[in-house]
Amino acid sequence: MSSDTALDVLTRQQNDPTFASVWDELRWRGLVHVSTDETALKEALDGEPITYYCGFDPTAPSLHCGNLLQLLTLRRIQLAGHKPLALVGGSTGLIGDPRPTAERTLNTPETVADWVDRLRAQVSRFLSPDGENGVRLVNNLDWTAPLSAIDFLRDIGKYFRVNSMLKKDAVAARLNSAAGISYTEFSYQILQGLDYRELFLQYGCTLQTGGSDQWGNLTSGTELIRRTEGASVHALGTPLIVNSDGTKFGKSEGNAIWLDADMTSPYAFYQFWLNTSDADVVERLRQFTFLTRAEIERLEQAVADEPFRREAQRTLAFEVTAVVHGVEASQAAIDAAAALFGNGDLTSLDERTLRSAIAELPGSATLPGDADVAKALVETGLVKSLGEARRAVDQGGVSVNNVRVEDAAARLSDLALPGGVVVLRRGKKTLAGVTLA
Ligand SMILES: N[C@@H](Cc1ccc(O)cc1)C(=O)O
């Protein structure tokens, strides 16, 4: 991340006078899908600061776009004065939250511990550490590891009825599948319930947020607290984000969109948001940016009046990339696209941005430095044959790094940008990238 941190960006845009109540804002932004008693929750959120939490499991070295919704929701509630606990699941990550489809493979404790560290660092970037309601990071391994099997079964297990455990969505789906479900994953909801109780007892935590797929796990905690402590606490489930064409949100050509810049480059991240459809873009602006209601409504009008300008998409991509990677990286992603597609000066781009930008072009190849322009045109699929390549160059229709080439036999190493990057263009629009080996 650059010097301009996610929080700087968030904080700049925090004051939206339209919303007297954070509950009203969460509703308007389309973040409330399911919750425990609404009146009680609204009252709690509009009243004195409460402590609330959301958990993230270390199932990969980085969080992804789907988790981002939870991080931003945590931040919105923090901006209203409440105190967040961000839990990274050192113990739950060792067990695995059952997915409706198939059993997870267990990761080694070393791997999980490494991912816990990485996720803690990621999560902290989205929440302010300052003041009375500064974020506290917690790890459920701290209270789960010391628990003996006997204590777990006697003291906690007694409060869970297998019948209701079987009804939870993911468990029910797996029971009906051929693969079934292991006892390990079946027990997961108890652990998450235990977390909520622990955070209630230790910190007075009275709200847990999560995706709506977490509803069973959220209510596992509220029920346990009701049974053991006689207290009534809250849970809030945000909607599952889907694209209006029915495809899953958060993937680009089958790859997950990660928050880690080494796993998904800021350029690719920016492009992902830029590709949002007109039908989805306003909802995404509400859910994933801190822009004010007035600004989002103006963009909604822009989508209706001048969809071809894609102002809403460009704003969305800039804002979300800035929140995750910083303003500079977000601007660099814009500059790279402009230089590539607008025939601009490629030499002004930094090598890393340029490399990640060409990696996203449809035809990209790695070639030895002594390869010539004709060969590169063939290898990247811009032409079908060496003959066609030569003709295209002779007709003046080929450029390398946005400078027209005259000689199809020119060596790529003589034309490359620093880092061995070569951008080939055929005609006006067709681009491909080559990295020299
Ligand atoms: N089960 C949550 C992560 C989580 C773990 C422990 C908790 O206490 C809360 C949430 C998920 O898979 O997204």
Tab-separated table of C-alpha atoms and ligand atoms in Angstrom:
chain	number	residue	atom	x	y	z
A	1	MET	CA	0.000	0.000	0.000
A	2	SER	CA	1.066	3.536	-0.679
A	3	SER	CA	1.389	6.350	1.809
A	4	ASP	CA	-2.249	7.319	1.398
A	5	THR	CA	-3.858	4.598	3.470
A	6	ALA	CA	-7.281	3.089	3.149
A	7	LEU	CA	-8.351	4.847	6.298
A	8	ASP	CA	-7.327	8.257	4.995
A	9	VAL	CA	-9.644	7.738	2.100
A	10	LEU	CA	-12.442	6.410	4.251
A	11	THR	CA	-12.197	9.141	6.796
A	12	ARG	CA	-12.262	11.883	4.210
A	13	GLN	CA	-15.711	10.802	3.177
A	14	GLN	CA	-17.222	9.843	6.456
A	15	ASN	CA	-19.554	12.731	7.101
A	16	ASP	CA	-22.802	12.158	5.320
A	17	PRO	CA	-25.366	14.385	6.995
A	18	THR	CA	-28.190	12.563	5.241
A	19	PHE	CA	-28.180	9.796	7.812
A	20	ALA	CA	-29.115	10.594	11.365
A	21	SER	CA	-28.775	6.955	12.223
A	22	VAL	CA	-26.219	4.337	11.207
A	23	TRP	CA	-29.026	1.808	11.038
A	24	ASP	CA	-30.801	3.935	8.416
A	25	GLU	CA	-27.538	4.198	6.519
A	26	LEU	CA	-26.950	0.421	6.621
A	27	ARG	CA	-30.475	-0.101	5.328
A	28	TRP	CA	-30.163	2.476	2.580
A	29	ARG	CA	-26.872	0.949	1.486
A	30	GLY	CA	-28.537	-2.435	1.171
A	31	LEU	CA	-26.418	-4.036	3.882
A	32	VAL	CA	-29.203	-5.510	5.972
A	33	HIS	CA	-30.444	-8.849	4.726
A	34	VAL	CA	-31.364	-10.583	7.929
A	35	SER	CA	-31.070	-9.683	11.590
A	36	THR	CA	-32.279	-10.478	15.053
A	37	ASP	CA	-35.092	-8.211	16.307
A	38	GLU	CA	-34.854	-5.062	14.147
A	39	THR	CA	-36.272	-2.592	16.635
A	40	ALA	CA	-33.873	-3.694	19.338
A	41	LEU	CA	-30.908	-3.639	16.955
A	42	LYS	CA	-31.744	-0.171	15.617
A	43	GLU	CA	-32.073	1.069	19.172
A	44	ALA	CA	-28.707	-0.424	20.114
A	45	LEU	CA	-26.967	1.083	17.070
A	46	ASP	CA	-28.511	4.495	17.605
A	47	GLY	CA	-27.699	4.520	21.305
A	48	GLU	CA	-24.555	4.494	23.444
A	49	PRO	CA	-21.447	2.870	21.914
A	50	ILE	CA	-21.668	-0.896	21.782
A	51	THR	CA	-18.961	-3.487	21.148
A	52	TYR	CA	-19.483	-5.615	18.054
A	53	TYR	CA	-17.492	-8.157	16.082
A	54	CYS	CA	-16.972	-9.972	12.837
A	55	GLY	CA	-14.714	-12.963	12.273
A	56	PHE	CA	-12.464	-13.912	9.365
A	57	ASP	CA	-11.050	-17.384	8.881
A	58	PRO	CA	-7.499	-17.911	7.602
A	59	THR	CA	-8.415	-20.147	4.669
A	60	ALA	CA	-5.986	-18.377	2.289
A	61	PRO	CA	-3.013	-15.991	2.587
A	62	SER	CA	-5.325	-13.058	1.846
A	63	LEU	CA	-8.898	-11.879	2.239
A	64	HIS	CA	-10.935	-11.361	-0.924
A	65	CYS	CA	-13.612	-9.072	-2.317
A	66	GLY	CA	-16.394	-10.856	-0.474
A	67	ASN	CA	-14.680	-10.245	2.874
A	68	LEU	CA	-14.287	-6.611	1.865
A	69	LEU	CA	-18.012	-6.067	2.358
A	70	GLN	CA	-17.635	-7.221	5.973
A	71	LEU	CA	-14.584	-5.047	6.553
A	72	LEU	CA	-16.347	-1.971	5.203
A	73	THR	CA	-19.468	-2.734	7.225
A	74	LEU	CA	-17.327	-2.973	10.371
A	75	ARG	CA	-15.819	0.390	9.484
A	76	ARG	CA	-19.210	2.030	8.872
A	77	ILE	CA	-20.370	0.957	12.314
A	78	GLN	CA	-17.081	2.161	13.833
A	79	LEU	CA	-17.581	5.555	12.184
A	80	ALA	CA	-20.861	5.788	14.117
A	81	GLY	CA	-18.885	5.528	17.360
A	82	HIS	CA	-19.153	1.822	18.162
A	83	LYS	CA	-16.188	-0.331	19.113
A	84	PRO	CA	-15.150	-3.120	16.726
A	85	LEU	CA	-13.494	-6.384	17.577
A	86	ALA	CA	-11.941	-8.012	14.528
A	87	LEU	CA	-11.521	-11.718	15.052
A	88	VAL	CA	-9.120	-13.788	13.010
A	89	GLY	CA	-9.941	-17.437	13.420
A	90	GLY	CA	-6.768	-19.166	14.553
A	91	SER	CA	-8.851	-22.077	15.830
A	92	THR	CA	-11.806	-22.065	13.425
A	93	GLY	CA	-9.266	-21.929	10.576
A	94	LEU	CA	-7.957	-25.283	11.804
A	95	ILE	CA	-11.450	-26.827	11.632
A	96	GLY	CA	-13.110	-25.337	8.536
A	97	ASP	CA	-16.553	-23.784	8.207
A	98	PRO	CA	-18.586	-26.338	6.206
A	99	ARG	CA	-19.306	-25.270	2.655
A	100	PRO	CA	-22.510	-26.533	1.049
A	101	THR	CA	-20.500	-28.340	-1.631
A	102	ALA	CA	-17.614	-30.346	-0.197
A	103	GLU	CA	-15.381	-31.005	2.788
A	104	ARG	CA	-12.362	-28.725	3.079
A	105	THR	CA	-8.840	-30.102	3.158
A	106	LEU	CA	-7.174	-29.333	6.465
A	107	ASN	CA	-4.216	-26.966	6.373
A	108	THR	CA	-1.233	-27.482	8.640
A	109	PRO	CA	-1.133	-25.489	11.905
A	110	GLU	CA	1.984	-23.660	10.596
A	111	THR	CA	0.187	-22.560	7.460
A	112	VAL	CA	-2.864	-21.445	9.398
A	113	ALA	CA	-0.700	-19.495	11.863
A	114	ASP	CA	1.070	-17.760	8.977
A	115	TRP	CA	-2.248	-16.823	7.363
A	116	VAL	CA	-3.561	-15.547	10.701
A	117	ASP	CA	-0.664	-13.062	10.788
A	118	ARG	CA	-1.295	-11.950	7.257
A	119	LEU	CA	-5.026	-11.510	7.797
A	120	ARG	CA	-4.503	-9.572	11.006
A	121	ALA	CA	-2.327	-7.100	9.112
A	122	GLN	CA	-4.911	-6.826	6.347
A	123	VAL	CA	-7.870	-6.366	8.652
A	124	SER	CA	-6.113	-3.625	10.650
A	125	ARG	CA	-5.843	-1.438	7.577
A	126	PHE	CA	-9.605	-0.978	7.444
A	127	LEU	CA	-10.318	-0.054	11.038
A	128	SER	CA	-9.033	2.825	13.083
A	129	PRO	CA	-6.890	1.896	16.105
A	130	ASP	CA	-7.414	5.321	17.678
A	131	GLY	CA	-9.566	6.569	20.472
A	132	GLU	CA	-12.038	4.943	22.814
A	133	ASN	CA	-13.527	2.885	20.030
A	134	GLY	CA	-10.254	1.848	18.406
A	135	VAL	CA	-10.280	-1.651	16.951
A	136	ARG	CA	-9.129	-4.629	19.000
A	137	LEU	CA	-7.851	-7.676	17.179
A	138	VAL	CA	-8.655	-11.027	18.732
A	139	ASN	CA	-7.789	-14.627	17.927
A	140	ASN	CA	-10.125	-17.420	18.980
A	141	LEU	CA	-7.195	-19.806	19.420
A	142	ASP	CA	-6.545	-17.922	22.687
A	143	TRP	CA	-9.661	-19.349	24.350
A	144	THR	CA	-10.196	-22.475	22.318
A	145	ALA	CA	-6.756	-24.065	22.560
A	146	PRO	CA	-6.772	-24.352	26.394
A	147	LEU	CA	-10.181	-26.038	26.371
A	148	SER	CA	-10.026	-29.801	26.976
A	149	ALA	CA	-12.210	-32.192	25.008
A	150	ILE	CA	-14.008	-33.174	28.184
A	151	ASP	CA	-14.742	-29.563	29.162
A	152	PHE	CA	-15.839	-28.749	25.640
A	153	LEU	CA	-18.302	-31.635	25.544
A	154	ARG	CA	-19.574	-31.196	29.106
A	155	ASP	CA	-19.699	-27.414	29.431
A	156	ILE	CA	-20.513	-26.312	25.903
A	157	GLY	CA	-21.853	-29.324	24.023
A	158	LYS	CA	-24.748	-29.716	26.454
A	159	TYR	CA	-26.255	-26.456	25.207
A	160	PHE	CA	-26.451	-27.559	21.604
A	161	ARG	CA	-29.266	-29.724	20.269
A	162	VAL	CA	-28.173	-31.891	17.385
A	163	ASN	CA	-31.568	-31.442	15.772
A	164	SER	CA	-31.166	-27.708	15.348
A	165	MET	CA	-27.506	-28.112	14.381
A	166	LEU	CA	-28.607	-30.350	11.514
A	167	LYS	CA	-30.932	-27.660	10.209
A	168	LYS	CA	-28.205	-25.067	9.521
A	169	ASP	CA	-27.979	-24.467	5.745
A	170	ALA	CA	-24.498	-25.714	4.950
A	171	VAL	CA	-24.865	-28.737	7.215
A	172	ALA	CA	-28.257	-29.650	5.748
A	173	ALA	CA	-26.879	-29.347	2.215
A	174	ARG	CA	-23.970	-31.623	3.028
A	175	LEU	CA	-26.140	-34.211	4.763
A	176	ASN	CA	-28.034	-34.574	1.525
A	177	SER	CA	-24.860	-35.024	-0.516
A	178	ALA	CA	-23.047	-38.267	-1.183
A	179	ALA	CA	-19.874	-36.988	0.521
A	180	GLY	CA	-21.684	-36.187	3.764
A	181	ILE	CA	-19.925	-34.122	6.431
A	182	SER	CA	-17.199	-34.914	8.936
A	183	TYR	CA	-17.757	-34.556	12.674
A	184	THR	CA	-15.000	-31.920	12.548
A	185	GLU	CA	-16.872	-29.548	10.260
A	186	PHE	CA	-20.187	-30.384	11.885
A	187	SER	CA	-18.801	-29.005	15.161
A	188	TYR	CA	-17.784	-25.696	13.607
A	189	GLN	CA	-20.967	-23.828	14.577
A	190	ILE	CA	-20.320	-24.626	18.236
A	191	LEU	CA	-16.891	-22.993	18.043
A	192	GLN	CA	-18.274	-19.837	16.475
A	193	GLY	CA	-21.054	-19.765	19.067
A	194	LEU	CA	-18.427	-20.102	21.758
A	195	ASP	CA	-16.522	-17.139	20.290
A	196	TYR	CA	-19.508	-14.863	20.551
A	197	ARG	CA	-20.067	-15.916	24.146
A	198	GLU	CA	-16.422	-15.381	25.000
A	199	LEU	CA	-16.440	-11.898	23.456
A	200	PHE	CA	-19.697	-11.112	25.248
A	201	LEU	CA	-18.153	-12.125	28.576
A	202	GLN	CA	-14.737	-10.550	28.022
A	203	TYR	CA	-15.684	-7.326	26.246
A	204	GLY	CA	-19.439	-6.983	26.532
A	205	CYS	CA	-19.815	-7.608	22.812
A	206	THR	CA	-23.496	-7.534	21.814
A	207	LEU	CA	-23.510	-7.626	18.012
A	208	GLN	CA	-21.986	-10.005	15.498
A	209	THR	CA	-22.046	-9.199	11.793
A	210	GLY	CA	-21.370	-11.512	8.870
A	211	GLY	CA	-22.559	-12.555	5.435
A	212	SER	CA	-26.063	-13.995	5.270
A	213	ASP	CA	-24.489	-17.440	4.686
A	214	GLN	CA	-23.230	-17.069	8.261
A	215	TRP	CA	-26.714	-16.817	9.736
A	216	GLY	CA	-26.624	-20.278	11.294
A	217	ASN	CA	-23.264	-19.533	12.914
A	218	LEU	CA	-24.422	-16.127	14.130
A	219	THR	CA	-27.541	-17.503	15.784
A	220	SER	CA	-25.524	-20.347	17.284
A	221	GLY	CA	-23.873	-17.610	19.382
A	222	THR	CA	-26.985	-15.598	20.208
A	223	GLU	CA	-28.717	-18.812	21.353
A	224	LEU	CA	-25.756	-19.931	23.467
A	225	ILE	CA	-25.587	-16.539	25.166
A	226	ARG	CA	-29.325	-16.609	25.800
A	227	ARG	CA	-29.071	-20.080	27.347
A	228	THR	CA	-25.947	-19.614	29.427
A	229	GLU	CA	-26.082	-15.924	30.326
A	230	GLY	CA	-29.764	-15.143	29.944
A	231	ALA	CA	-28.869	-12.193	27.712
A	232	SER	CA	-30.366	-11.195	24.420
A	233	VAL	CA	-27.698	-10.078	21.913
A	234	HIS	CA	-27.838	-9.072	18.244
A	235	ALA	CA	-26.791	-10.505	14.900
A	236	LEU	CA	-26.769	-8.870	11.476
A	237	GLY	CA	-26.391	-10.706	8.162
A	238	THR	CA	-25.430	-8.741	5.044
A	239	PRO	CA	-26.788	-9.912	1.695
A	240	LEU	CA	-24.968	-12.299	-0.560
A	241	ILE	CA	-23.587	-10.238	-3.443
A	242	VAL	CA	-24.562	-11.640	-6.822
A	243	ASN	CA	-24.318	-10.181	-10.293
A	244	SER	CA	-27.650	-9.442	-11.925
A	245	ASP	CA	-26.837	-11.904	-14.710
A	246	GLY	CA	-26.767	-14.637	-12.061
A	247	THR	CA	-22.993	-15.152	-12.014
A	248	LYS	CA	-21.084	-15.180	-8.755
A	249	PHE	CA	-19.615	-11.889	-7.607
A	250	GLY	CA	-15.919	-11.597	-6.850
A	251	LYS	CA	-14.317	-13.580	-9.637
A	252	SER	CA	-12.747	-12.576	-12.893
A	253	GLU	CA	-12.325	-15.367	-15.422
A	254	GLY	CA	-12.528	-17.916	-12.658
A	255	ASN	CA	-9.899	-16.228	-10.447
A	256	ALA	CA	-10.798	-14.814	-7.062
A	257	ILE	CA	-10.201	-11.093	-6.611
A	258	TRP	CA	-7.880	-10.838	-3.600
A	259	LEU	CA	-7.110	-7.828	-1.442
A	260	ASP	CA	-3.379	-8.621	-1.431
A	261	ALA	CA	-1.604	-6.634	-4.155
A	262	ASP	CA	0.757	-9.525	-4.884
A	263	MET	CA	-2.155	-11.886	-5.530
A	264	THR	CA	-4.384	-9.522	-7.499
A	265	SER	CA	-2.541	-6.474	-8.809
A	266	PRO	CA	-4.133	-3.081	-8.141
A	267	TYR	CA	-4.475	-2.774	-11.920
A	268	ALA	CA	-6.467	-6.034	-12.175
A	269	PHE	CA	-8.434	-5.042	-9.071
A	270	TYR	CA	-9.361	-1.715	-10.663
A	271	GLN	CA	-10.361	-3.430	-13.914
A	272	PHE	CA	-12.543	-5.885	-12.009
A	273	TRP	CA	-14.652	-3.078	-10.526
A	274	LEU	CA	-14.606	-1.149	-13.796
A	275	ASN	CA	-16.261	-4.124	-15.493
A	276	THR	CA	-19.349	-3.893	-13.267
A	277	SER	CA	-22.551	-3.880	-15.307
A	278	ASP	CA	-24.923	-0.899	-15.423
A	279	ALA	CA	-27.504	-3.051	-13.665
A	280	ASP	CA	-25.228	-3.650	-10.658
A	281	VAL	CA	-23.103	-0.537	-10.375
A	282	VAL	CA	-25.358	1.595	-8.170
A	283	GLU	CA	-25.811	-1.164	-5.623
A	284	ARG	CA	-22.042	-1.676	-5.531
A	285	LEU	CA	-21.475	2.055	-5.007
A	286	ARG	CA	-23.794	1.936	-2.011
A	287	GLN	CA	-22.269	-1.184	-0.525
A	288	PHE	CA	-18.578	-0.775	-1.310
A	289	THR	CA	-17.865	2.963	-1.221
A	290	PHE	CA	-18.087	5.702	1.367
A	291	LEU	CA	-19.476	8.211	-1.111
A	292	THR	CA	-22.401	10.207	0.184
A	293	ARG	CA	-25.970	9.427	-0.690
A	294	ALA	CA	-26.206	12.614	-2.783
A	295	GLU	CA	-23.143	11.630	-4.810
A	296	ILE	CA	-24.386	8.082	-5.363
A	297	GLU	CA	-27.791	9.379	-6.440
A	298	ARG	CA	-26.109	11.704	-8.903
A	299	LEU	CA	-24.166	8.759	-10.341
A	300	GLU	CA	-27.362	6.741	-10.556
A	301	GLN	CA	-28.803	9.508	-12.722
A	302	ALA	CA	-25.633	9.445	-14.828
A	303	VAL	CA	-26.095	5.711	-15.455
A	304	ALA	CA	-29.652	6.410	-16.608
A	305	ASP	CA	-28.787	9.426	-18.785
A	306	GLU	CA	-25.356	8.645	-20.173
A	307	PRO	CA	-24.497	5.004	-19.522
A	308	PHE	CA	-21.859	5.037	-22.275
A	309	ARG	CA	-19.679	7.410	-20.255
A	310	ARG	CA	-19.433	4.792	-17.501
A	311	GLU	CA	-18.886	7.477	-14.907
A	312	ALA	CA	-20.420	5.321	-12.159
A	313	GLN	CA	-18.125	2.411	-13.011
A	314	ARG	CA	-15.039	4.609	-13.128
A	315	THR	CA	-15.932	6.191	-9.809
A	316	LEU	CA	-16.608	2.789	-8.234
A	317	ALA	CA	-13.309	1.369	-9.483
A	318	PHE	CA	-11.334	4.377	-8.296
A	319	GLU	CA	-12.966	4.494	-4.871
A	320	VAL	CA	-12.711	0.796	-4.042
A	321	THR	CA	-9.146	0.524	-5.345
A	322	ALA	CA	-8.207	3.595	-3.305
A	323	VAL	CA	-9.757	2.147	-0.167
A	324	VAL	CA	-7.882	-1.135	-0.575
A	325	HIS	CA	-4.582	-0.100	-2.178
A	326	GLY	CA	-4.357	3.632	-1.588
A	327	VAL	CA	-5.027	6.631	-3.791
A	328	GLU	CA	-1.690	6.499	-5.602
A	329	ALA	CA	-2.045	2.880	-6.673
A	330	SER	CA	-5.592	3.569	-7.786
A	331	GLN	CA	-4.408	6.524	-9.872
A	332	ALA	CA	-1.562	4.415	-11.311
A	333	ALA	CA	-4.099	1.821	-12.461
A	334	ILE	CA	-6.033	4.543	-14.286
A	335	ASP	CA	-2.868	5.960	-15.858
A	336	ALA	CA	-1.760	2.532	-17.032
A	337	ALA	CA	-5.060	1.813	-18.752
A	338	ALA	CA	-5.072	5.268	-20.324
A	339	ALA	CA	-1.530	4.847	-21.642
A	340	LEU	CA	-2.168	1.345	-22.955
A	341	PHE	CA	-5.517	1.861	-24.572
A	342	GLY	CA	-5.222	5.568	-25.328
A	343	ASN	CA	-1.899	5.187	-27.142
A	344	GLY	CA	-0.134	7.262	-24.492
A	345	ASP	CA	3.415	7.423	-23.191
A	346	LEU	CA	4.268	4.078	-21.647
A	347	THR	CA	7.699	5.147	-20.436
A	348	SER	CA	6.131	7.195	-17.635
A	349	LEU	CA	4.567	4.151	-15.973
A	350	ASP	CA	6.269	2.290	-13.176
A	351	GLU	CA	7.467	-1.166	-14.076
A	352	ARG	CA	5.276	-3.064	-11.650
A	353	THR	CA	2.059	-1.416	-12.804
A	354	LEU	CA	3.043	-1.930	-16.417
A	355	ARG	CA	3.815	-5.601	-15.881
A	356	SER	CA	0.535	-6.232	-14.135
A	357	ALA	CA	-1.335	-4.294	-16.816
A	358	ILE	CA	0.056	-6.349	-19.678
A	359	ALA	CA	-0.574	-9.545	-17.752
A	360	GLU	CA	-4.288	-8.689	-18.066
A	361	LEU	CA	-4.195	-8.316	-21.862
A	362	PRO	CA	-5.739	-11.230	-23.734
A	363	GLY	CA	-2.631	-12.273	-25.681
A	364	SER	CA	0.458	-12.128	-23.566
A	365	ALA	CA	3.601	-14.173	-23.970
A	366	THR	CA	7.083	-14.580	-22.569
A	367	LEU	CA	9.755	-14.633	-25.262
A	368	PRO	CA	13.564	-14.655	-25.430
A	369	GLY	CA	15.147	-11.232	-25.946
A	370	ASP	CA	16.471	-12.082	-29.398
A	371	ALA	CA	12.957	-12.741	-30.738
A	372	ASP	CA	11.902	-10.271	-33.402
A	373	VAL	CA	8.730	-8.265	-33.876
A	374	ALA	CA	7.282	-10.684	-36.464
A	375	LYS	CA	7.670	-13.651	-34.138
A	376	ALA	CA	6.136	-11.747	-31.245
A	377	LEU	CA	3.102	-10.847	-33.368
A	378	VAL	CA	2.568	-14.518	-34.155
A	379	GLU	CA	3.217	-15.794	-30.615
A	380	THR	CA	0.750	-13.371	-29.055
A	381	GLY	CA	-1.901	-14.275	-31.600
A	382	LEU	CA	-2.120	-10.796	-33.120
A	383	VAL	CA	-1.472	-12.333	-36.572
A	384	LYS	CA	-1.676	-15.873	-37.903
A	385	SER	CA	1.611	-16.176	-39.765
A	386	LEU	CA	5.049	-14.594	-40.174
A	387	GLY	CA	3.953	-13.493	-43.660
A	388	GLU	CA	0.955	-11.680	-42.272
A	389	ALA	CA	3.181	-10.147	-39.593
A	390	ARG	CA	5.550	-8.693	-42.206
A	391	ARG	CA	2.715	-7.322	-44.288
A	392	ALA	CA	1.133	-5.686	-41.232
A	393	VAL	CA	4.454	-3.994	-40.373
A	394	ASP	CA	5.018	-2.878	-43.986
A	395	GLN	CA	1.568	-1.307	-44.038
A	396	GLY	CA	2.453	0.715	-40.953
A	397	GLY	CA	-0.129	-1.044	-38.791
A	398	VAL	CA	2.106	-2.277	-35.981
A	399	SER	CA	3.569	-0.415	-33.046
A	400	VAL	CA	5.746	-1.436	-30.151
A	401	ASN	CA	5.299	0.488	-26.914
A	402	ASN	CA	3.142	2.908	-28.834
A	403	VAL	CA	5.843	3.752	-31.384
A	404	ARG	CA	5.273	2.544	-34.945
A	405	VAL	CA	7.774	-0.099	-36.130
A	406	GLU	CA	9.153	-0.196	-39.671
A	407	ASP	CA	11.163	-3.399	-39.511
A	408	ALA	CA	9.508	-6.730	-38.752
A	409	ALA	CA	12.950	-8.191	-38.012
A	410	ALA	CA	13.766	-5.664	-35.246
A	411	ARG	CA	14.804	-7.421	-32.031
A	412	LEU	CA	12.497	-7.035	-29.078
A	413	SER	CA	15.390	-6.494	-26.682
A	414	ASP	CA	16.240	-3.285	-28.555
A	415	LEU	CA	12.693	-1.982	-28.178
A	416	ALA	CA	11.732	-3.125	-24.689
A	417	LEU	CA	10.893	-0.872	-21.765
A	418	PRO	CA	12.794	-1.318	-18.494
A	419	GLY	CA	12.052	-4.725	-17.025
A	420	GLY	CA	11.819	-6.302	-20.475
A	421	VAL	CA	8.257	-5.244	-21.159
A	422	VAL	CA	6.968	-4.925	-24.712
A	423	VAL	CA	3.482	-3.783	-25.636
A	424	LEU	CA	2.468	-4.749	-29.164
A	425	ARG	CA	-0.360	-3.040	-30.947
A	426	ARG	CA	-1.901	-4.075	-34.202
A	427	GLY	CA	-4.192	-1.540	-35.822
A	428	LYS	CA	-5.895	0.822	-33.410
A	429	LYS	CA	-7.232	-1.401	-30.719
A	430	THR	CA	-5.669	-4.849	-30.598
A	431	LEU	CA	-3.051	-5.095	-27.897
A	432	ALA	CA	-0.819	-7.826	-26.543
A	433	GLY	CA	1.986	-7.846	-24.027
A	434	VAL	CA	5.341	-9.588	-24.114
A	435	THR	CA	7.727	-10.051	-21.256
A	436	LEU	CA	11.287	-10.864	-22.240
A	437	ALA	CA	12.745	-13.892	-20.521
B	1	LIG	N1	-17.187	-18.568	9.935
B	1	LIG	C1	-16.754	-17.289	9.460
B	1	LIG	C2	-15.495	-16.815	10.146
B	1	LIG	C3	-15.662	-16.673	11.627
B	1	LIG	C4	-14.922	-17.429	12.495
B	1	LIG	C5	-15.068	-17.320	13.877
B	1	LIG	C6	-15.992	-16.422	14.378
B	1	LIG	O1	-16.182	-16.299	15.734
B	1	LIG	C7	-16.742	-15.633	13.520
B	1	LIG	C8	-16.581	-15.768	12.151
B	1	LIG	C9	-16.529	-17.384	7.948
B	1	LIG	O2	-16.273	-18.453	7.466
B	1	LIG	O3	-16.580	-16.400	7.272
